[in-house]
mmCIF file of C-alpha atoms in Angstrom:
data_model
loop_
_atom_site.group_PDB
_atom_site.id
_atom_site.type_symbol
_atom_site.label_atom_id
_atom_site.label_comp_id
_atom_site.label_asym_id
_atom_site.label_seq_id
_atom_site.Cartn_x
_atom_site.Cartn_y
_atom_site.Cartn_z
ATOM 1 C CA MET A 1 -12.152 21.303 5.595
ATOM 2 C CA THR A 2 -8.626 21.638 7.021
ATOM 3 C CA PRO A 3 -8.433 20.905 10.770
ATOM 4 C CA SER A 4 -8.052 24.040 12.859
ATOM 5 C CA PRO A 5 -4.715 24.827 14.554
ATOM 6 C CA GLU A 6 -6.373 23.870 17.847
ATOM 7 C CA ALA A 7 -7.488 20.490 16.450
ATOM 8 C CA LEU A 8 -4.020 19.840 15.059
ATOM 9 C CA ARG A 9 -2.445 20.582 18.441
ATOM 10 C CA ASP A 10 -4.989 18.421 20.253
ATOM 11 C CA ILE A 11 -4.558 15.379 18.004
ATOM 12 C CA ALA A 12 -0.816 15.377 18.790
ATOM 13 C CA THR A 13 -1.326 15.572 22.567
ATOM 14 C CA GLY A 14 0.345 12.697 24.381
ATOM 15 C CA TYR A 15 2.689 11.737 21.551
ATOM 16 C CA ASP A 16 6.377 11.912 22.511
ATOM 17 C CA SER A 17 9.328 11.440 20.195
ATOM 18 C CA ASP A 18 10.653 8.880 22.700
ATOM 19 C CA PRO A 19 8.552 5.697 22.313
ATOM 20 C CA ALA A 20 9.291 4.797 25.943
ATOM 21 C CA LYS A 21 7.399 7.923 27.022
ATOM 22 C CA SER A 22 4.726 8.141 24.335
ATOM 23 C CA LEU A 23 1.015 7.584 24.131
ATOM 24 C CA SER A 24 -0.570 6.353 20.907
ATOM 25 C CA LEU A 25 -2.383 8.411 18.305
ATOM 26 C CA LYS A 26 -5.724 9.640 19.651
ATOM 27 C CA ALA A 27 -8.907 7.705 18.906
ATOM 28 C CA ASP A 28 -10.435 10.687 17.077
ATOM 29 C CA ALA A 29 -7.909 10.148 14.270
ATOM 30 C CA TYR A 30 -9.444 6.684 13.731
ATOM 31 C CA THR A 31 -13.139 7.502 14.127
ATOM 32 C CA GLU A 32 -13.949 11.036 12.944
ATOM 33 C CA THR A 33 -14.758 11.826 9.320
ATOM 34 C CA ALA A 34 -12.746 15.063 9.466
ATOM 35 C CA TRP A 35 -9.559 13.134 10.213
ATOM 36 C CA PHE A 36 -10.246 10.595 7.461
ATOM 37 C CA GLU A 37 -10.561 13.535 5.061
ATOM 38 C CA ALA A 38 -7.255 14.831 6.436
ATOM 39 C CA ASP A 39 -5.745 11.393 5.733
ATOM 40 C CA GLN A 40 -6.895 11.633 2.113
ATOM 41 C CA ARG A 41 -5.399 15.095 1.592
ATOM 42 C CA ALA A 42 -2.315 15.065 3.797
ATOM 43 C CA ILE A 43 -1.199 11.434 3.429
ATOM 44 C CA LEU A 44 -2.732 9.426 0.590
ATOM 45 C CA ALA A 45 -2.672 12.213 -2.026
ATOM 46 C CA ARG A 46 0.929 13.118 -1.154
ATOM 47 C CA SER A 47 2.606 9.718 -0.851
ATOM 48 C CA TRP A 48 3.726 6.928 -3.151
ATOM 49 C CA GLN A 49 0.948 4.380 -3.604
ATOM 50 C CA TRP A 50 1.437 0.811 -4.853
ATOM 51 C CA VAL A 51 -0.263 -0.101 -8.144
ATOM 52 C CA CYS A 52 1.043 -3.439 -9.463
ATOM 53 C CA HIS A 53 4.046 -5.586 -10.350
ATOM 54 C CA VAL A 54 6.023 -4.320 -13.347
ATOM 55 C CA GLU A 55 5.021 -7.438 -15.309
ATOM 56 C CA LYS A 56 1.518 -5.976 -15.718
ATOM 57 C CA VAL A 57 2.782 -2.942 -17.684
ATOM 58 C CA ARG A 58 6.007 -4.336 -19.107
ATOM 59 C CA GLU A 59 5.027 -4.303 -22.796
ATOM 60 C CA PRO A 60 4.253 -1.180 -24.896
ATOM 61 C CA GLY A 61 0.503 -0.588 -24.909
ATOM 62 C CA SER A 62 -0.138 -2.324 -21.597
ATOM 63 C CA TYR A 63 -2.186 -0.413 -19.034
ATOM 64 C CA ILE A 64 -3.983 -0.628 -15.711
ATOM 65 C CA ALA A 65 -6.668 1.673 -14.300
ATOM 66 C CA VAL A 66 -6.822 2.183 -10.518
ATOM 67 C CA GLU A 67 -8.133 4.602 -7.896
ATOM 68 C CA ILE A 68 -5.660 6.512 -5.739
ATOM 69 C CA ALA A 69 -6.877 8.627 -2.799
ATOM 70 C CA GLY A 70 -10.315 8.717 -4.388
ATOM 71 C CA HIS A 71 -8.991 9.802 -7.803
ATOM 72 C CA PRO A 72 -9.023 7.703 -11.018
ATOM 73 C CA VAL A 73 -5.535 7.066 -12.403
ATOM 74 C CA ALA A 74 -4.309 5.091 -15.417
ATOM 75 C CA VAL A 75 -0.776 3.712 -15.744
ATOM 76 C CA VAL A 76 0.355 3.068 -19.335
ATOM 77 C CA ARG A 77 3.514 1.875 -21.085
ATOM 78 C CA ASP A 78 3.740 4.031 -24.229
ATOM 79 C CA ARG A 79 4.978 3.005 -27.673
ATOM 80 C CA ASP A 80 8.544 4.045 -26.807
ATOM 81 C CA GLY A 81 8.557 1.944 -23.645
ATOM 82 C CA VAL A 82 8.173 4.929 -21.294
ATOM 83 C CA LEU A 83 6.090 4.271 -18.177
ATOM 84 C CA ARG A 84 3.445 6.990 -17.796
ATOM 85 C CA ALA A 85 0.508 7.752 -15.529
ATOM 86 C CA PHE A 86 -2.428 10.128 -16.016
ATOM 87 C CA TYR A 87 -5.592 11.147 -14.317
ATOM 88 C CA ASN A 88 -8.018 8.749 -15.988
ATOM 89 C CA VAL A 89 -10.287 11.618 -17.004
ATOM 90 C CA CYS A 90 -11.176 12.818 -20.503
ATOM 91 C CA LYS A 91 -10.440 16.509 -21.110
ATOM 92 C CA HIS A 92 -13.783 16.904 -22.909
ATOM 93 C CA ARG A 93 -16.483 15.957 -20.385
ATOM 94 C CA ALA A 94 -14.516 14.143 -17.637
ATOM 95 C CA HIS A 95 -15.596 10.597 -18.522
ATOM 96 C CA ALA A 96 -13.294 7.746 -17.464
ATOM 97 C CA LEU A 97 -11.028 6.672 -20.323
ATOM 98 C CA LEU A 98 -9.675 3.225 -19.424
ATOM 99 C CA THR A 99 -11.095 0.465 -17.242
ATOM 100 C CA GLY A 100 -9.500 -2.610 -15.756
ATOM 101 C CA GLU A 101 -6.251 -3.648 -17.395
ATOM 102 C CA GLY A 102 -5.089 -4.829 -20.793
ATOM 103 C CA GLN A 103 -3.411 -3.806 -24.039
ATOM 104 C CA THR A 104 -4.251 -0.900 -26.333
ATOM 105 C CA THR A 105 -2.706 1.120 -29.146
ATOM 106 C CA ARG A 106 -4.541 4.302 -28.202
ATOM 107 C CA ILE A 107 -6.734 5.772 -25.485
ATOM 108 C CA MET A 108 -10.259 6.440 -26.750
ATOM 109 C CA CYS A 109 -12.947 7.928 -24.552
ATOM 110 C CA PRO A 110 -16.068 5.706 -24.611
ATOM 111 C CA TYR A 111 -18.323 8.769 -24.273
ATOM 112 C CA HIS A 112 -17.577 10.937 -27.357
ATOM 113 C CA ALA A 113 -14.644 9.052 -28.937
ATOM 114 C CA TRP A 114 -11.945 11.607 -28.258
ATOM 115 C CA VAL A 115 -8.677 9.781 -28.955
ATOM 116 C CA TYR A 116 -5.357 10.231 -27.158
ATOM 117 C CA ARG A 117 -1.937 8.783 -27.855
ATOM 118 C CA LEU A 118 -0.379 6.620 -25.176
ATOM 119 C CA ASP A 119 1.700 9.634 -24.117
ATOM 120 C CA GLY A 120 -1.555 11.481 -23.308
ATOM 121 C CA GLN A 121 -1.633 13.819 -26.308
ATOM 122 C CA LEU A 122 -5.070 14.372 -27.897
ATOM 123 C CA VAL A 123 -4.986 13.423 -31.594
ATOM 124 C CA ARG A 124 -8.658 13.270 -32.613
ATOM 125 C CA ALA A 125 -11.839 14.984 -31.449
ATOM 126 C CA PRO A 126 -14.804 14.193 -33.731
ATOM 127 C CA GLU A 127 -16.976 17.016 -35.086
ATOM 128 C CA THR A 128 -14.732 19.797 -33.804
ATOM 129 C CA GLU A 129 -13.610 21.164 -37.171
ATOM 130 C CA GLY A 130 -15.933 24.169 -36.877
ATOM 131 C CA LEU A 131 -14.816 25.219 -33.400
ATOM 132 C CA ALA A 132 -12.993 28.525 -33.049
ATOM 133 C CA GLU A 133 -9.550 28.519 -31.466
ATOM 134 C CA PHE A 134 -9.572 24.751 -30.903
ATOM 135 C CA GLU A 135 -6.365 22.785 -31.525
ATOM 136 C CA PRO A 136 -6.166 19.123 -30.442
ATOM 137 C CA ARG A 137 -2.397 19.436 -30.092
ATOM 138 C CA ASP A 138 -2.945 21.943 -27.264
ATOM 139 C CA ILE A 139 -4.733 19.319 -25.152
ATOM 140 C CA CYS A 140 -3.014 16.589 -23.155
ATOM 141 C CA LEU A 141 -4.078 14.378 -20.273
ATOM 142 C CA ASP A 142 -2.928 15.536 -16.844
ATOM 143 C CA GLN A 143 0.124 13.546 -15.868
ATOM 144 C CA VAL A 144 0.676 11.828 -12.523
ATOM 145 C CA ARG A 145 4.051 10.926 -11.043
ATOM 146 C CA VAL A 146 4.919 7.267 -11.635
ATOM 147 C CA GLU A 147 7.948 5.194 -10.701
ATOM 148 C CA ALA A 148 9.126 1.610 -11.051
ATOM 149 C CA PHE A 149 10.643 0.603 -7.720
ATOM 150 C CA CYS A 150 11.828 -2.829 -6.553
ATOM 151 C CA GLY A 151 9.923 -4.589 -9.319
ATOM 152 C CA PHE A 152 6.678 -2.736 -8.613
ATOM 153 C CA VAL A 153 4.879 0.338 -9.961
ATOM 154 C CA PHE A 154 3.989 3.226 -7.651
ATOM 155 C CA VAL A 155 2.225 6.532 -8.347
ATOM 156 C CA ASN A 156 2.048 9.811 -6.450
ATOM 157 C CA LEU A 157 -0.589 12.518 -6.950
ATOM 158 C CA ASP A 158 1.768 15.158 -5.562
ATOM 159 C CA PRO A 159 3.637 16.682 -8.521
ATOM 160 C CA ASP A 160 6.316 18.020 -6.173
ATOM 161 C CA ALA A 161 7.009 14.769 -4.326
ATOM 162 C CA ALA A 162 10.585 13.552 -4.174
ATOM 163 C CA PRO A 163 11.223 10.266 -6.035
ATOM 164 C CA LEU A 164 10.367 7.175 -4.050
ATOM 165 C CA ALA A 165 13.902 5.855 -4.506
ATOM 166 C CA ALA A 166 15.236 9.047 -2.898
ATOM 167 C CA GLN A 167 12.686 9.100 -0.069
ATOM 168 C CA SER A 168 13.124 5.470 0.931
ATOM 169 C CA GLY A 169 16.840 5.392 1.655
ATOM 170 C CA ASN A 170 18.253 1.856 1.649
ATOM 171 C CA LEU A 171 14.917 0.087 1.214
ATOM 172 C CA GLU A 172 15.553 -1.094 -2.356
ATOM 173 C CA THR A 173 19.014 -2.390 -1.473
ATOM 174 C CA GLU A 174 17.557 -4.229 1.523
ATOM 175 C CA ILE A 175 14.685 -5.814 -0.427
ATOM 176 C CA ARG A 176 16.892 -6.868 -3.322
ATOM 177 C CA HIS A 177 19.349 -8.457 -0.893
ATOM 178 C CA TRP A 178 16.615 -10.760 0.416
ATOM 179 C CA ALA A 179 14.639 -11.053 -2.852
ATOM 180 C CA PRO A 180 17.124 -10.703 -5.740
ATOM 181 C CA ASP A 181 14.663 -12.192 -8.248
ATOM 182 C CA ILE A 182 11.784 -9.855 -7.400
ATOM 183 C CA ASP A 183 11.532 -8.468 -10.984
ATOM 184 C CA GLN A 184 11.134 -11.966 -12.414
ATOM 185 C CA LEU A 185 8.379 -13.154 -10.072
ATOM 186 C CA THR A 186 4.922 -13.571 -11.568
ATOM 187 C CA PHE A 187 1.398 -13.111 -10.252
ATOM 188 C CA GLY A 188 -0.049 -16.252 -8.698
ATOM 189 C CA HIS A 189 -3.031 -15.428 -6.503
ATOM 190 C CA ARG A 190 -5.056 -12.583 -4.917
ATOM 191 C CA LEU A 191 -7.008 -12.456 -1.662
ATOM 192 C CA THR A 192 -9.374 -9.550 -0.918
ATOM 193 C CA TYR A 193 -10.962 -8.358 2.316
ATOM 194 C CA ASP A 194 -13.477 -5.690 3.319
ATOM 195 C CA ILE A 195 -12.767 -4.677 6.916
ATOM 196 C CA ARG A 196 -14.906 -2.625 9.299
ATOM 197 C CA SER A 197 -11.998 -0.625 10.664
ATOM 198 C CA ASN A 198 -9.995 2.519 9.986
ATOM 199 C CA TRP A 199 -6.936 1.944 7.800
ATOM 200 C CA LYS A 200 -4.586 3.189 10.521
ATOM 201 C CA ASN A 201 -5.773 0.419 12.859
ATOM 202 C CA VAL A 202 -4.942 -2.081 10.121
ATOM 203 C CA VAL A 203 -1.430 -0.633 9.780
ATOM 204 C CA ASP A 204 -0.947 -0.442 13.567
ATOM 205 C CA ASN A 205 -1.782 -4.136 13.870
ATOM 206 C CA PHE A 206 0.602 -5.047 11.044
ATOM 207 C CA LEU A 207 3.505 -3.154 12.612
ATOM 208 C CA GLU A 208 3.773 -5.043 15.907
ATOM 209 C CA CYS A 209 3.924 -8.649 17.010
ATOM 210 C CA TYR A 210 3.281 -7.823 20.677
ATOM 211 C CA HIS A 211 -0.128 -9.424 20.072
ATOM 212 C CA CYS A 212 1.249 -12.521 18.319
ATOM 213 C CA PRO A 213 1.755 -14.844 21.327
ATOM 214 C CA THR A 214 -1.845 -14.195 22.368
ATOM 215 C CA ALA A 215 -3.640 -13.953 19.020
ATOM 216 C CA HIS A 216 -1.436 -15.850 16.508
ATOM 217 C CA LYS A 217 -0.184 -19.008 18.186
ATOM 218 C CA ASP A 218 0.336 -20.771 14.825
ATOM 219 C CA PHE A 219 2.448 -17.883 13.558
ATOM 220 C CA CYS A 220 4.662 -18.044 16.653
ATOM 221 C CA ASP A 221 5.617 -21.600 15.653
ATOM 222 C CA LEU A 222 6.030 -20.708 11.966
ATOM 223 C CA VAL A 223 8.776 -18.179 12.833
ATOM 224 C CA ASP A 224 11.354 -18.158 15.605
ATOM 225 C CA MET A 225 10.063 -15.320 17.786
ATOM 226 C CA ASP A 226 13.418 -15.115 19.601
ATOM 227 C CA THR A 227 14.956 -13.877 16.319
ATOM 228 C CA TYR A 228 12.145 -11.406 15.482
ATOM 229 C CA LYS A 229 13.627 -7.920 15.033
ATOM 230 C CA VAL A 230 11.870 -4.695 13.983
ATOM 231 C CA THR A 231 13.860 -1.707 12.739
ATOM 232 C CA THR A 232 12.491 1.693 11.715
ATOM 233 C CA HIS A 233 14.078 3.848 9.008
ATOM 234 C CA GLY A 234 12.700 7.101 7.587
ATOM 235 C CA ILE A 235 9.513 6.144 5.744
ATOM 236 C CA TYR A 236 9.707 2.371 6.220
ATOM 237 C CA SER A 237 10.293 -0.335 8.782
ATOM 238 C CA SER A 238 11.718 -3.843 8.417
ATOM 239 C CA HIS A 239 10.525 -6.927 10.298
ATOM 240 C CA MET A 240 12.852 -9.929 10.228
ATOM 241 C CA ALA A 241 12.754 -13.396 11.751
ATOM 242 C CA GLU A 242 14.109 -16.845 10.995
ATOM 243 C CA ALA A 243 11.732 -19.688 10.191
ATOM 244 C CA GLY A 244 10.847 -21.894 13.134
ATOM 245 C CA LYS A 245 13.021 -24.964 13.532
ATOM 246 C CA GLY A 246 10.323 -27.417 14.582
ATOM 247 C CA ALA A 247 6.914 -28.506 13.338
ATOM 248 C CA ASN A 248 4.161 -25.891 13.244
ATOM 249 C CA THR A 249 0.406 -25.810 12.718
ATOM 250 C CA ALA A 250 0.443 -23.003 10.113
ATOM 251 C CA TYR A 251 1.971 -24.818 7.116
ATOM 252 C CA ASP A 252 4.863 -27.210 6.518
ATOM 253 C CA VAL A 253 8.162 -25.389 5.818
ATOM 254 C CA SER A 254 10.455 -28.409 6.205
ATOM 255 C CA ASN A 255 11.353 -28.231 2.486
ATOM 256 C CA ALA A 256 11.509 -24.418 2.288
ATOM 257 C CA THR A 257 14.351 -22.911 0.273
ATOM 258 C CA VAL A 258 13.652 -19.446 1.751
ATOM 259 C CA ARG A 259 14.162 -19.678 5.513
ATOM 260 C CA THR A 260 13.790 -16.016 6.474
ATOM 261 C CA HIS A 261 10.532 -14.246 7.294
ATOM 262 C CA ALA A 262 11.291 -10.801 5.805
ATOM 263 C CA VAL A 263 8.688 -8.051 5.887
ATOM 264 C CA TRP A 264 8.804 -4.375 4.991
ATOM 265 C CA TRP A 265 6.203 -1.681 5.622
ATOM 266 C CA LEU A 266 6.463 1.343 3.318
ATOM 267 C CA TRP A 267 4.685 4.547 4.293
ATOM 268 C CA PRO A 268 1.788 4.748 4.299
ATOM 269 C CA THR A 269 -0.130 1.719 2.965
ATOM 270 C CA THR A 270 2.201 -0.826 1.308
ATOM 271 C CA CYS A 271 3.407 -3.997 3.035
ATOM 272 C CA LEU A 272 5.840 -6.374 1.314
ATOM 273 C CA MET A 273 6.224 -9.863 2.774
ATOM 274 C CA ARG A 274 8.504 -12.819 2.034
ATOM 275 C CA TYR A 275 7.276 -15.842 3.968
ATOM 276 C CA PRO A 276 9.275 -19.065 4.370
ATOM 277 C CA GLY A 277 8.858 -21.340 1.338
ATOM 278 C CA ARG A 278 9.904 -20.859 -2.290
ATOM 279 C CA SER A 279 11.055 -17.506 -3.555
ATOM 280 C CA SER A 280 8.034 -15.195 -3.478
ATOM 281 C CA MET A 281 6.738 -11.779 -2.500
ATOM 282 C CA ILE A 282 3.340 -11.020 -1.008
ATOM 283 C CA VAL A 283 2.081 -7.449 -1.351
ATOM 284 C CA LEU A 284 -0.534 -6.271 1.119
ATOM 285 C CA ASN A 285 -2.148 -3.121 -0.238
ATOM 286 C CA VAL A 286 -4.175 -1.238 2.400
ATOM 287 C CA ILE A 287 -6.916 0.826 0.726
ATOM 288 C CA PRO A 288 -8.669 3.392 2.966
ATOM 289 C CA MET A 289 -12.374 3.682 2.114
ATOM 290 C CA GLY A 290 -13.858 5.600 5.049
ATOM 291 C CA PRO A 291 -13.352 6.363 8.734
ATOM 292 C CA ASP A 292 -14.382 2.806 9.629
ATOM 293 C CA ARG A 293 -13.865 0.875 6.406
ATOM 294 C CA THR A 294 -10.719 -0.483 4.750
ATOM 295 C CA LEU A 295 -10.166 -2.766 1.784
ATOM 296 C CA GLU A 296 -7.158 -5.061 1.601
ATOM 297 C CA THR A 297 -5.655 -6.960 -1.293
ATOM 298 C CA TYR A 298 -3.009 -9.643 -0.835
ATOM 299 C CA ASP A 299 -1.206 -10.331 -4.117
ATOM 300 C CA PHE A 300 1.098 -13.360 -4.224
ATOM 301 C CA PHE A 301 4.009 -13.101 -6.680
ATOM 302 C CA LEU A 302 5.672 -16.472 -7.158
ATOM 303 C CA GLU A 303 8.285 -18.319 -9.193
ATOM 304 C CA THR A 304 5.473 -19.820 -11.302
ATOM 305 C CA PRO A 305 1.900 -18.707 -12.087
ATOM 306 C CA GLU A 306 0.524 -21.714 -10.205
ATOM 307 C CA PRO A 307 1.265 -21.994 -6.462
ATOM 308 C CA ASP A 308 2.993 -25.186 -5.368
ATOM 309 C CA GLU A 309 1.637 -27.301 -2.511
ATOM 310 C CA MET A 310 3.516 -25.365 0.166
ATOM 311 C CA GLU A 311 2.276 -22.047 -1.243
ATOM 312 C CA ARG A 312 -1.306 -23.300 -1.435
ATOM 313 C CA ASP A 313 -1.052 -24.216 2.232
ATOM 314 C CA ALA A 314 0.444 -20.804 3.038
ATOM 315 C CA ILE A 315 -2.375 -19.035 1.163
ATOM 316 C CA ARG A 316 -4.946 -21.155 2.986
ATOM 317 C CA TYR A 317 -3.307 -20.373 6.342
ATOM 318 C CA LEU A 318 -3.189 -16.655 5.654
ATOM 319 C CA ASP A 319 -6.788 -16.567 4.402
ATOM 320 C CA GLU A 320 -8.515 -18.944 6.795
ATOM 321 C CA VAL A 321 -6.500 -18.408 9.967
ATOM 322 C CA LEU A 322 -4.196 -15.384 10.146
ATOM 323 C CA GLN A 323 -6.513 -12.909 8.428
ATOM 324 C CA VAL A 324 -9.548 -14.122 10.386
ATOM 325 C CA GLU A 325 -7.590 -13.465 13.582
ATOM 326 C CA ASP A 326 -6.305 -10.039 12.500
ATOM 327 C CA ILE A 327 -9.612 -8.795 11.116
ATOM 328 C CA GLY A 328 -11.331 -9.753 14.353
ATOM 329 C CA LEU A 329 -8.707 -7.793 16.292
ATOM 330 C CA VAL A 330 -8.856 -4.563 14.299
ATOM 331 C CA GLU A 331 -12.648 -4.557 14.078
ATOM 332 C CA SER A 332 -12.851 -4.947 17.854
ATOM 333 C CA VAL A 333 -10.362 -2.114 18.323
ATOM 334 C CA GLN A 334 -12.398 0.115 15.985
ATOM 335 C CA ARG A 335 -15.558 -0.531 18.007
ATOM 336 C CA GLY A 336 -13.713 0.216 21.233
ATOM 337 C CA MET A 337 -12.282 3.454 19.897
ATOM 338 C CA ALA A 338 -15.788 4.674 19.099
ATOM 339 C CA THR A 339 -16.783 4.478 22.779
ATOM 340 C CA PRO A 340 -16.152 7.096 25.503
ATOM 341 C CA ALA A 341 -14.019 4.484 27.307
ATOM 342 C CA PHE A 342 -10.913 5.051 25.172
ATOM 343 C CA THR A 343 -8.933 8.137 24.143
ATOM 344 C CA GLN A 344 -5.400 6.802 23.638
ATOM 345 C CA GLY A 345 -3.140 4.141 25.116
ATOM 346 C CA ARG A 346 0.485 3.726 26.118
ATOM 347 C CA ILE A 347 3.065 2.604 23.543
ATOM 348 C CA VAL A 348 4.847 -0.549 24.726
ATOM 349 C CA ASN A 349 8.513 -0.217 23.814
ATOM 350 C CA ASP A 350 11.384 -2.691 23.922
ATOM 351 C CA PRO A 351 14.682 -0.822 23.360
ATOM 352 C CA THR A 352 16.222 -3.966 21.862
ATOM 353 C CA GLY A 353 13.770 -3.725 18.921
ATOM 354 C CA SER A 354 12.105 -7.102 19.392
ATOM 355 C CA GLY A 355 8.921 -8.065 17.579
ATOM 356 C CA LYS A 356 7.055 -7.894 20.905
ATOM 357 C CA SER A 357 7.307 -4.115 20.882
ATOM 358 C CA GLU A 358 5.249 -1.246 19.459
ATOM 359 C CA HIS A 359 8.086 1.073 18.450
ATOM 360 C CA ALA A 360 7.198 0.666 14.734
ATOM 361 C CA VAL A 361 3.615 1.712 15.569
ATOM 362 C CA HIS A 362 5.061 4.781 17.313
ATOM 363 C CA HIS A 363 7.186 5.462 14.215
ATOM 364 C CA PHE A 364 4.042 5.304 12.033
ATOM 365 C CA HIS A 365 2.136 7.643 14.353
ATOM 366 C CA GLY A 366 4.969 10.153 14.133
ATOM 367 C CA LEU A 367 4.763 10.136 10.333
ATOM 368 C CA VAL A 368 0.973 10.616 10.521
ATOM 369 C CA LEU A 369 1.334 13.599 12.851
ATOM 370 C CA ASP A 370 4.079 15.098 10.662
ATOM 371 C CA ALA A 371 1.729 14.855 7.674
ATOM 372 C CA TYR A 372 -1.125 16.434 9.622
ATOM 373 C CA GLY A 373 1.169 19.274 10.672
ATOM 374 C CA LYS A 374 1.800 20.174 7.034
ATOM 375 C CA LEU A 375 -1.918 20.868 6.541
ATOM 376 C CA SER A 376 -1.487 24.140 8.441
ATOM 377 C CA GLY A 377 1.618 25.147 6.526
#
């Protein structure tokens, strides 16, 4: 059900385009099922969603099956090297076609053995010779928008969406400046989390370091907080800081070749991170599952398939310390938002753009409200 015009006006109450005057997004947007359904339709089904590194579908015949905004999608590299994506749904009886990831020369439905080429065209449907007005060549899998961007694969369920490269302005130039070898990095490790919180709380927490001196004391030694700068642009924000100069309790970066903490958030659910250490890229994929449930995957793309000692320490720190701290924060916030004691709070804004500011959270809330507004259009 689409929110009523009254509900759409109410959810935007208190938000101001000036972060120095604005309240946050209302708690209802984080707790009510109707607004989670609005997130699925207005945001997740109309935005570019991260799938994988290009290495996973680099060779002809390689594929990966995923779920995007509750819909099954398969990404395939066809015989001619063209990257394609389809709804992972057979045109006969709607059974899933591909599972997991791997290599194939064709797409065969495991239900009734209908066979499709890697470009989605049906080529064989057993026992259909006697059907009237049935031509396999008239049937093709429904295509989904797909794009290789900054070494990664993204899909968009909106057939009318502008290309990600066009929507994201200078993001690719910025990422490639700091990570010029991003296409050559290889998968090294994955961490997964199941969080009892709305996905927007997870993103809010990621977008500000106002909480870092209180909640992440190790992190505040890992990076030089005096150099932490957050800048918002269109559909992304960048978060930059230099590595700390002294010892820290997170992990040893004394031998790091990469000395910049460079982080980018891409609307709505993709976070790209380059921590001090060797050349690498960490992708945080935020996967909304319900009004109060979110899955996260952290994929580490490294110079080599095996993490070195510094990277193993960084993975341990992120898993055993930083994520424990952040998950505790967002789950507490979710519980608080479900009480009558909270409706919305004030955005804390530093006009200099420091990390100890919530202007990137305000930027995110503006994009959410813009997306909600389009539901009534």
